[in-house]
Every structure is written in C-alpha cells, then in structure tokens.
Amino acid sequence: MAHITINQYLQQVYEAIDNHDGSFCAELLSFKHAHVANPRLQLSSPEEKCQQVLEVPYDEMVAAHLRCTYAVSNHDFVEAYKCQTLVVQYPYSVAQPFSLLSRALPVMFAVTLDLRIFANNAEQQLLKKGKGKQGDMLEKAAELLMGCFRVCASDNRAGIDDSKKWGMLFLINQLFKIYFKINKLHLCKPLIRAIDSSNLKDDYSMAQRVTYKYYVGRKAMFDSDYKPAEEYLSFSFQHCHRSSQRNKRMILIYLLPVKMLLGHMPSHQLLRKYDLMQFADVTKAVSEGNLLLLNEALAKHETFFIRCGIFLILEKLKIITYRNLFKKVYQLLKTHQLPLDAFLVALKMMQVDEVDIDEVQCILNYTDGKYMHKANPFPPLSSSS
Amino acid sequence: MNNRASRRISYSRRGHAVEREWRQKHNQGQWREAQETIEEEKKQDPVPRGTCLCMCPARELQRREAQNLLHRFEVLAGSEKDRRPRADPLRVVKEYARPAAGKDSTRPTDLRPPAVLLKTVCYLIDNIATSPTLQPWIDVYDFVFDRLRSVRQDMIIQRVSGPDCVAILERIVRFLIYASYRLCGEPLRLYDPRINDIHLQESLSWLLECYTRGQHPNQEEFQALSLLYNLGSGRATQHTMELPERIRSSSVVCLALSLSRAFMERNPVRLLRLARKLDFLQSCALHRHLQACRRDLLLIYSHGHSSRNCHFPLHKLADLLALDVRLTTCLCQAYGVVIIRDAVVFSKTSFTEPDVGRLQCPNFHELVENKQSGLTIGGIIHGCA
C-alpha cells in the first residue's frame, strides 16, 4: 500500500465502489490505513487524475482526500480539516447506487472519525498561534456530523438490513465526544431521545453500545442522576472488552464516584488492577469517617480529579464521611440523645476549620442526623438517599 | 482551478452515457458554483469598522429629533417643554434597535469604534447612572440599560475583542449587578429581574470568554462575582474549579469558593458568616440567594432544636442570620417561628412557609446596605471603589 502508484490506487478505489465493497472503500479513504503515508498519493492537485478514473461525485471526494493527505504530510491540519469537510459532505447527498446502501456506512464512519480528529488538531494548531476560539472548529464539525446523522435517521427504506439507520449510533458517539469536549452537554439530549425511541437500540454492535452508555452515564452523573448513572456505567464496564484496559479504566474513573456515593466502596485490588490508586485514600477516608484524610486526599490529587470533572462529585462524599464519623460517636457514647458537644469534639479532632456549635446543627441536618432521636439513628444509606 | 473543458471520457462503462454526462455536468456545475460563491462571500465580508465618533450617529439624531423620539435625558436644557424638543448632541446616545431583514446595521457611519464605545459607557455611568438629580432611578436604569445594550450590539457587529471589550463589559456587568440589588422589590411592571438576569448572564459569559486569552488585571474579581451570582450552579462551580491555579488561589476566588461549598453542603450558618466578609458589589451579586439561605437556617434549627423548653437567645439568632433583632423578629413571624420575650422557641411543628409575597426581600437588605457606606456608585461601577 505504501508503494503503489496513483493510478493503481485510483483503480482500487474504482473497483471497490463498483463492487459495492464498503469496508475496502472505507480503508482506502481512512487515515488509519497505510496508503496515507505514500508520497506518490500526496498530491496538491489530483483532480485531473481522479476524473480520469472515477465517476462523479467520487472523483471530487477522492481528490479532496488526496489533497488532505498532502496537507497532513505538511502538518497543516487546518487545511486538512478543510479538505476533510469536502470528503464528508459528499457521499450522501447524491443518489448513487452505492451510497444508498448501508454497505457504504463504513465509509461514512471512517471519514467522520477523521473529520473529528482533524478538527481537534486544527484547533490546537490555531490556538498555539493565538488565533481561533476554543471549540469553534469542533462545533462546525459537529454541524456536519449532524447533517450525516439526519440523513441516516430519516432513512425510511423498507429493508431494515439495508437501512442507514445502522449508522446512527456511531455518529451519535462521535457527536457525544465533541459535545463533551466543548462542554455543551445539553446538546446530547435530543440524541439520547432519538436512540431511546428507536427500536434498533439493543441491536447495534456491543462496542458502539458500550461507548454510548459510557457517555450517557457521564451525562447522568453531571445531572446528578446517580442511580441511572450507575446502571449505564456498570453496563459499560461489564461489557467493555477485557483487552481494552484503557477504556475500562476510563469508565471506572466515573463509575467509582457514583458507586461510592451510593455506599459501595471499591476494593484495593480493583484500584491497583486499573492503576487508580488516587481513589485509595478517598475510599479509606470515607469508610472510616476520617474527614481529615478525605480533605488531604482530595487536595493531593486535586489536579487529576478536576481534569476528569469528578472533583465536585467526590466532595459530595463528605456527607457520607460526616455520617460515618457521627456513627462512631454514637457507638462510643451509646445513648440516644447525643449532646452536640460530642460531635463538635469529633469535628475538631478532624481539624475541620472554624467549626462551632452552631454549624454542627447544620451538618447534622445535612447528614440526616435528625434521626438520632429515634431507635435506629442511622438507617442504611441507599434507602435514605 | 482545473480546466474542465477538456475533460476526457471516464473509463467507467456502466450506465447510460447520456445520463452520466448530464449528471456530470450538472453536479460539476453545482459544485463549482458553490465553491466560487463561498470564496466571493469571504472577499466581500470583511469585519465592519465603525467611523462614528459621537455617542450617536448623526442620521439617528436627526431622525429622532424630527420625529420627537428623544428621551428626556437627551434633550437640550430649556427645550423640554417645546412641542418638538431639541437634541443636545452631547447627551444623545445611540439607542438599541432590533436587527431586521433589509436593514443594514453595518454602515460604518452608524457604528461607533471601541474607543468611542468606552467613552459612551463612561458617560452613561458618570452622567446618568450616578447623577444625583435624575429621578426616579428606575427611569435612569431603563435608559442606561437600553443604551448599554446598543453598545454591546455595536461590539458584536464589529467583533470587538481584547482589552477594549473587557473594559466595557466589566463596567456593564458591575452596573447590572448593582441594579439587581438596587431595584430588587420594585413592581414587575417597572422592573423585571428576569430580563436583567438574562442580559447580565450574557455579558458575564462573554466577559469570561474574553478572559481565556491574554492577561487581565480584574479577572479574579469577576470570576468571584460570577460564582457568587450563580451560586449553586454546577456549571459555574466546575468552571471556577478549572481556572488556572494562580487565579483559583487568589483570596477573592477562594472566598467565593468557600461560600459555594457552604451552599452545596447546606450549611447556612457558615454561608452567612462568610458573607460578612464580602464587599459591597459581591454582596449585591449574592443577595438574591440570601432569602433561601435564611429560610434553610430557620428550618434546620426548627427541627434540630425542636423542644418544648427551648430557649434559644434571640440576639444569637439575629447574629447568625446577619440581621438586627427587629428584622429577625419579622422573619420569624413570617415563618411561624415563635418568640417569647427575648428567646426563640424552636419547634418543628410550628415552622411554616410564608404566603407568597409576604416576605419582601428589600426589607432584609441590611447585610448588603451596610457595606455601601463610604462608597460612591460611580466608584463601584468603574471598579475603583
């Protein structure tokens, strides 16, 4: 692949289209494939060559793709992005026999993935030069992807096997990645609704479903819907392929805080297995009711937690920590009516700054300590949250 | 680009030659045209640059004077009672006009360059907003609000950015925050807090976006104001957590974050205690959350201290609520909290939500008011208080 001539390449493309071989065609247009490193294909004006071999509109599309390889070889990602937008816009607006089929979907997957990656790279390049706004190029890329998505979603052909609806989940996952990056999570909602109302939702490939549930789980976390978040992220974690350690770790980063909030602490083995020892101290602190350790653990790994966007959720673990602390006080004093001073002493021991007796009242309320006048002052966590 | 005229016949032999040729020509043409239009538009659409050196373009001044549409703050002294009052060119300010189809809002003579916009904003603050003679303040607010909206519009059309933009937006934000406090409680037909809020949020987001590039001396102040105004918002809190270390660790942002934490942990005692440390403008930003805060405190204490022989000192409660004794009594009465002589008898059964409208926020502005002494409004808005 790395040594073929331009004519050989174009001939292969032509044949792939002719035989409706979507997967091979996708490879020939994808930047994951070796052909992009071939200098013979990196041309700045390949239009004439393409016209000689290919029909409209594929000639334009492939020409844009080749211009893109040229731009990438020069590390000009802004230009690469522009070329890729041409590649993406082409295949589905024209009524060609090949593009009508779902077999063309791999092509769409490949070119949209590259579009997102180039948008990212182009943005980084512009920002380094001091131009452009964060999120601009990605938003534009998202608009193009939405265009492709609409084409897929509105494909109401009778044969479900041939329908372009099978492309929906892949595109949605790409869009999720962009929306999370540019921090516009509210744009995810209509997409989630589209999948929920689709009857194909459980029939997509497992890989796509795992990615989908990962993002939906994260969104639920952001919206403070912890129960659904736990379901989605657990599904994602369980069904993520054993070999994708990196992905499993990423899912776990979000699953752990949610589980901890619901009262389930992770084991040390799990944390060690996935290299997430940042959570070790946090877990220990929460189960022991050790506020001091919790504050220290959060401060120590602050950068990591903030970058992942879970710092604020982990802070909510304070309520459980307070609760466990006060439970210990109760167990020590063994009475039903606990004087506020006892709690104050416990808090001071935890070096909680400037807490006075007035605040203790608020903290107790926050941890449902008002139950302390009843027989069982500390009902199990999951039932009261 | 390429010379399409001498196109050789493609090697693909499938399909009807005639149809194929037609499609080729048609699609080529369309594609070519689309590309050319985009290039032309780019050439014709440079960013508009204003040339109007007065606060109001001459055309508009003449039109409004002729049609008797001048505001009373814009007329020449002595001609107010005339049938058609004369315009004072030193006092007329370009008003806000909704963009409309067919109306060209990009004529350079109608647009004010950034330096003039800043002068306009300063005029509005120094000569209108802080004028001791113009009454009532609600009219002053309406006028300034509208004219500032027009300033923002000129900035958007000219895509102003950088230090000019920041200087203008900072003053606008301070004005709107101050107004949200000063006009709190005015009847809805005169002042709608929601509209003020919408414009304040718009200006704040734009300002915070400007801060992402370059160095700005007042950034910490506004990051703190944004967090205080949007207390409880997950988005605002996450944004603040992601600020660069230097800004996040500044004292003003730290204080705002502690307040935010106290709010999230439902600790009104700590929140009100910290609120005492805020300066006047920060208190204005916070003040709309105070009512809920005080309600929480009374609720928590009603449940926590609920007992028949409760004797909570009234002056202590006043201290916690950051109100004087008289206002504390008022507040307690509104929430059904019983006071006997100078002691509060908390009881979880007597706490009730007040009727809608019973509690007038302005009556409880004490905490904020006291901070204003010694400050001038002009100083507050220009940021040199």
Coordinates of C-alpha atoms in Angstrom, one line a residue, chain A residues 39-170:
Chain A
P39 CA 4.3 10.1 -1.1
R40 CA 3.0 9.2 -4.5
L41 CA -0.5 9.8 -3.3
Q42 CA 0.2 13.1 -1.5
L43 CA -0.7 15.4 -4.3
S44 CA -1.8 19.0 -4.1
S45 CA -3.9 18.9 -7.3
P46 CA -5.0 15.4 -8.0
E47 CA -8.3 16.4 -9.6
E48 CA -7.4 15.5 -13.2
K49 CA -6.1 12.1 -12.3
C50 CA -9.2 11.4 -10.3
Q51 CA -11.5 12.5 -13.1
Q52 CA -9.8 10.1 -15.5
V53 CA -10.6 7.1 -13.4
L54 CA -13.6 7.8 -11.2
E55 CA -17.1 9.0 -11.8
V56 CA -18.7 12.0 -10.3
P57 CA -19.0 12.5 -7.3
Y58 CA -16.3 10.1 -6.2
D59 CA -13.7 11.9 -8.2
E60 CA -14.2 15.1 -6.2
M61 CA -14.3 13.1 -3.0
V62 CA -11.2 11.2 -3.6
A63 CA -9.4 14.3 -4.9
A64 CA -10.2 16.0 -1.6
H65 CA -9.0 13.0 0.3
L66 CA -5.7 13.1 -1.5
R67 CA -5.3 16.8 -1.0
C68 CA -5.9 16.0 2.6
T69 CA -3.0 13.5 2.7
Y70 CA -0.8 16.2 1.2
A71 CA -1.8 18.7 3.8
V72 CA -1.2 16.2 6.6
S73 CA 2.2 15.4 5.3
N74 CA 2.9 19.1 5.6
H75 CA 1.5 19.1 9.1
D76 CA -1.1 21.7 8.0
F77 CA -4.1 20.4 9.9
V78 CA -6.2 23.5 9.2
E79 CA -6.0 22.7 5.5
A80 CA -6.5 19.0 6.2
Y81 CA -9.7 19.8 8.1
K82 CA -11.0 21.9 5.2
C83 CA -10.3 19.1 2.7
Q84 CA -12.0 16.6 5.0
T85 CA -15.1 18.6 5.2
L86 CA -15.5 18.2 1.5
V87 CA -15.0 14.5 1.8
V88 CA -17.6 14.2 4.5
Q89 CA -20.3 16.2 2.7
Y90 CA -20.2 14.3 -0.5
P91 CA -21.3 10.7 -0.3
Y92 CA -24.9 11.0 0.9
S93 CA -26.3 14.0 -0.9
V94 CA -26.1 12.3 -4.2
A95 CA -28.4 9.5 -5.3
Q96 CA -25.7 7.0 -6.3
P97 CA -26.5 3.3 -6.1
F98 CA -23.5 2.7 -3.8
S99 CA -24.3 5.4 -1.3
L100 CA -27.9 4.4 -0.9
L101 CA -26.9 1.2 0.7
S102 CA -26.0 0.6 4.3
R103 CA -22.8 -1.1 2.9
A104 CA -21.5 2.4 2.4
L105 CA -21.7 3.1 6.1
P106 CA -18.1 2.1 6.8
V107 CA -17.0 4.8 4.5
M108 CA -19.1 7.3 6.4
F109 CA -17.7 6.1 9.7
A110 CA -14.1 6.4 8.5
V111 CA -14.4 9.9 7.1
T112 CA -16.4 11.3 10.0
L113 CA -13.9 9.9 12.5
D114 CA -11.1 11.6 10.6
L115 CA -13.1 14.8 10.5
R116 CA -13.4 15.0 14.2
I117 CA -9.7 14.2 14.7
F118 CA -8.6 16.9 12.2
A119 CA -11.0 19.4 13.8
N120 CA -9.2 18.7 17.1
N121 CA -5.8 19.0 15.7
A122 CA -6.6 22.1 13.6
E123 CA -8.0 23.8 16.7
Q124 CA -4.8 23.0 18.7
Q125 CA -2.7 24.4 15.9
L126 CA -4.7 27.6 15.7
L127 CA -4.7 28.1 19.5
K128 CA -0.9 27.7 19.6
K129 CA -0.7 30.6 17.1
G130 CA -3.1 32.6 19.2
K131 CA -5.9 32.5 16.6
G132 CA -9.3 31.0 16.7
K133 CA -11.6 30.3 19.6
Q134 CA -11.6 27.1 21.7
G135 CA -14.4 24.9 20.4
D136 CA -15.1 26.7 17.2
M137 CA -13.8 24.1 14.7
L138 CA -15.3 21.3 16.7
E139 CA -18.7 22.9 16.7
K140 CA -18.6 23.2 12.9
A141 CA -17.5 19.6 12.6
A142 CA -20.5 18.7 14.9
E143 CA -22.8 20.5 12.5
L144 CA -21.5 18.4 9.6
L145 CA -21.9 15.3 11.6
M146 CA -25.5 16.2 12.4
G147 CA -26.1 16.5 8.7
C148 CA -24.9 12.9 8.2
F149 CA -26.9 11.9 11.2
R150 CA -30.1 13.4 9.8
V151 CA -29.6 11.5 6.6
C152 CA -29.3 8.3 8.5
A153 CA -32.1 8.9 10.9
S154 CA -34.5 9.8 8.1
D155 CA -33.8 6.7 6.1
N156 CA -37.2 5.0 6.0
R157 CA -36.5 2.3 3.5
A158 CA -38.4 -0.9 4.0
G159 CA -35.5 -3.3 4.2
I160 CA -34.1 -2.9 7.7
D161 CA -30.9 -4.7 6.7
D162 CA -30.2 -2.0 4.1
S163 CA -31.2 0.9 6.2
K164 CA -28.8 3.7 7.0
K165 CA -30.3 3.8 10.5
W166 CA -27.5 1.4 11.4
G167 CA -25.2 4.4 11.2
M168 CA -27.0 6.4 13.9
L169 CA -25.2 5.1 17.0
F170 CA -21.7 5.6 15.6

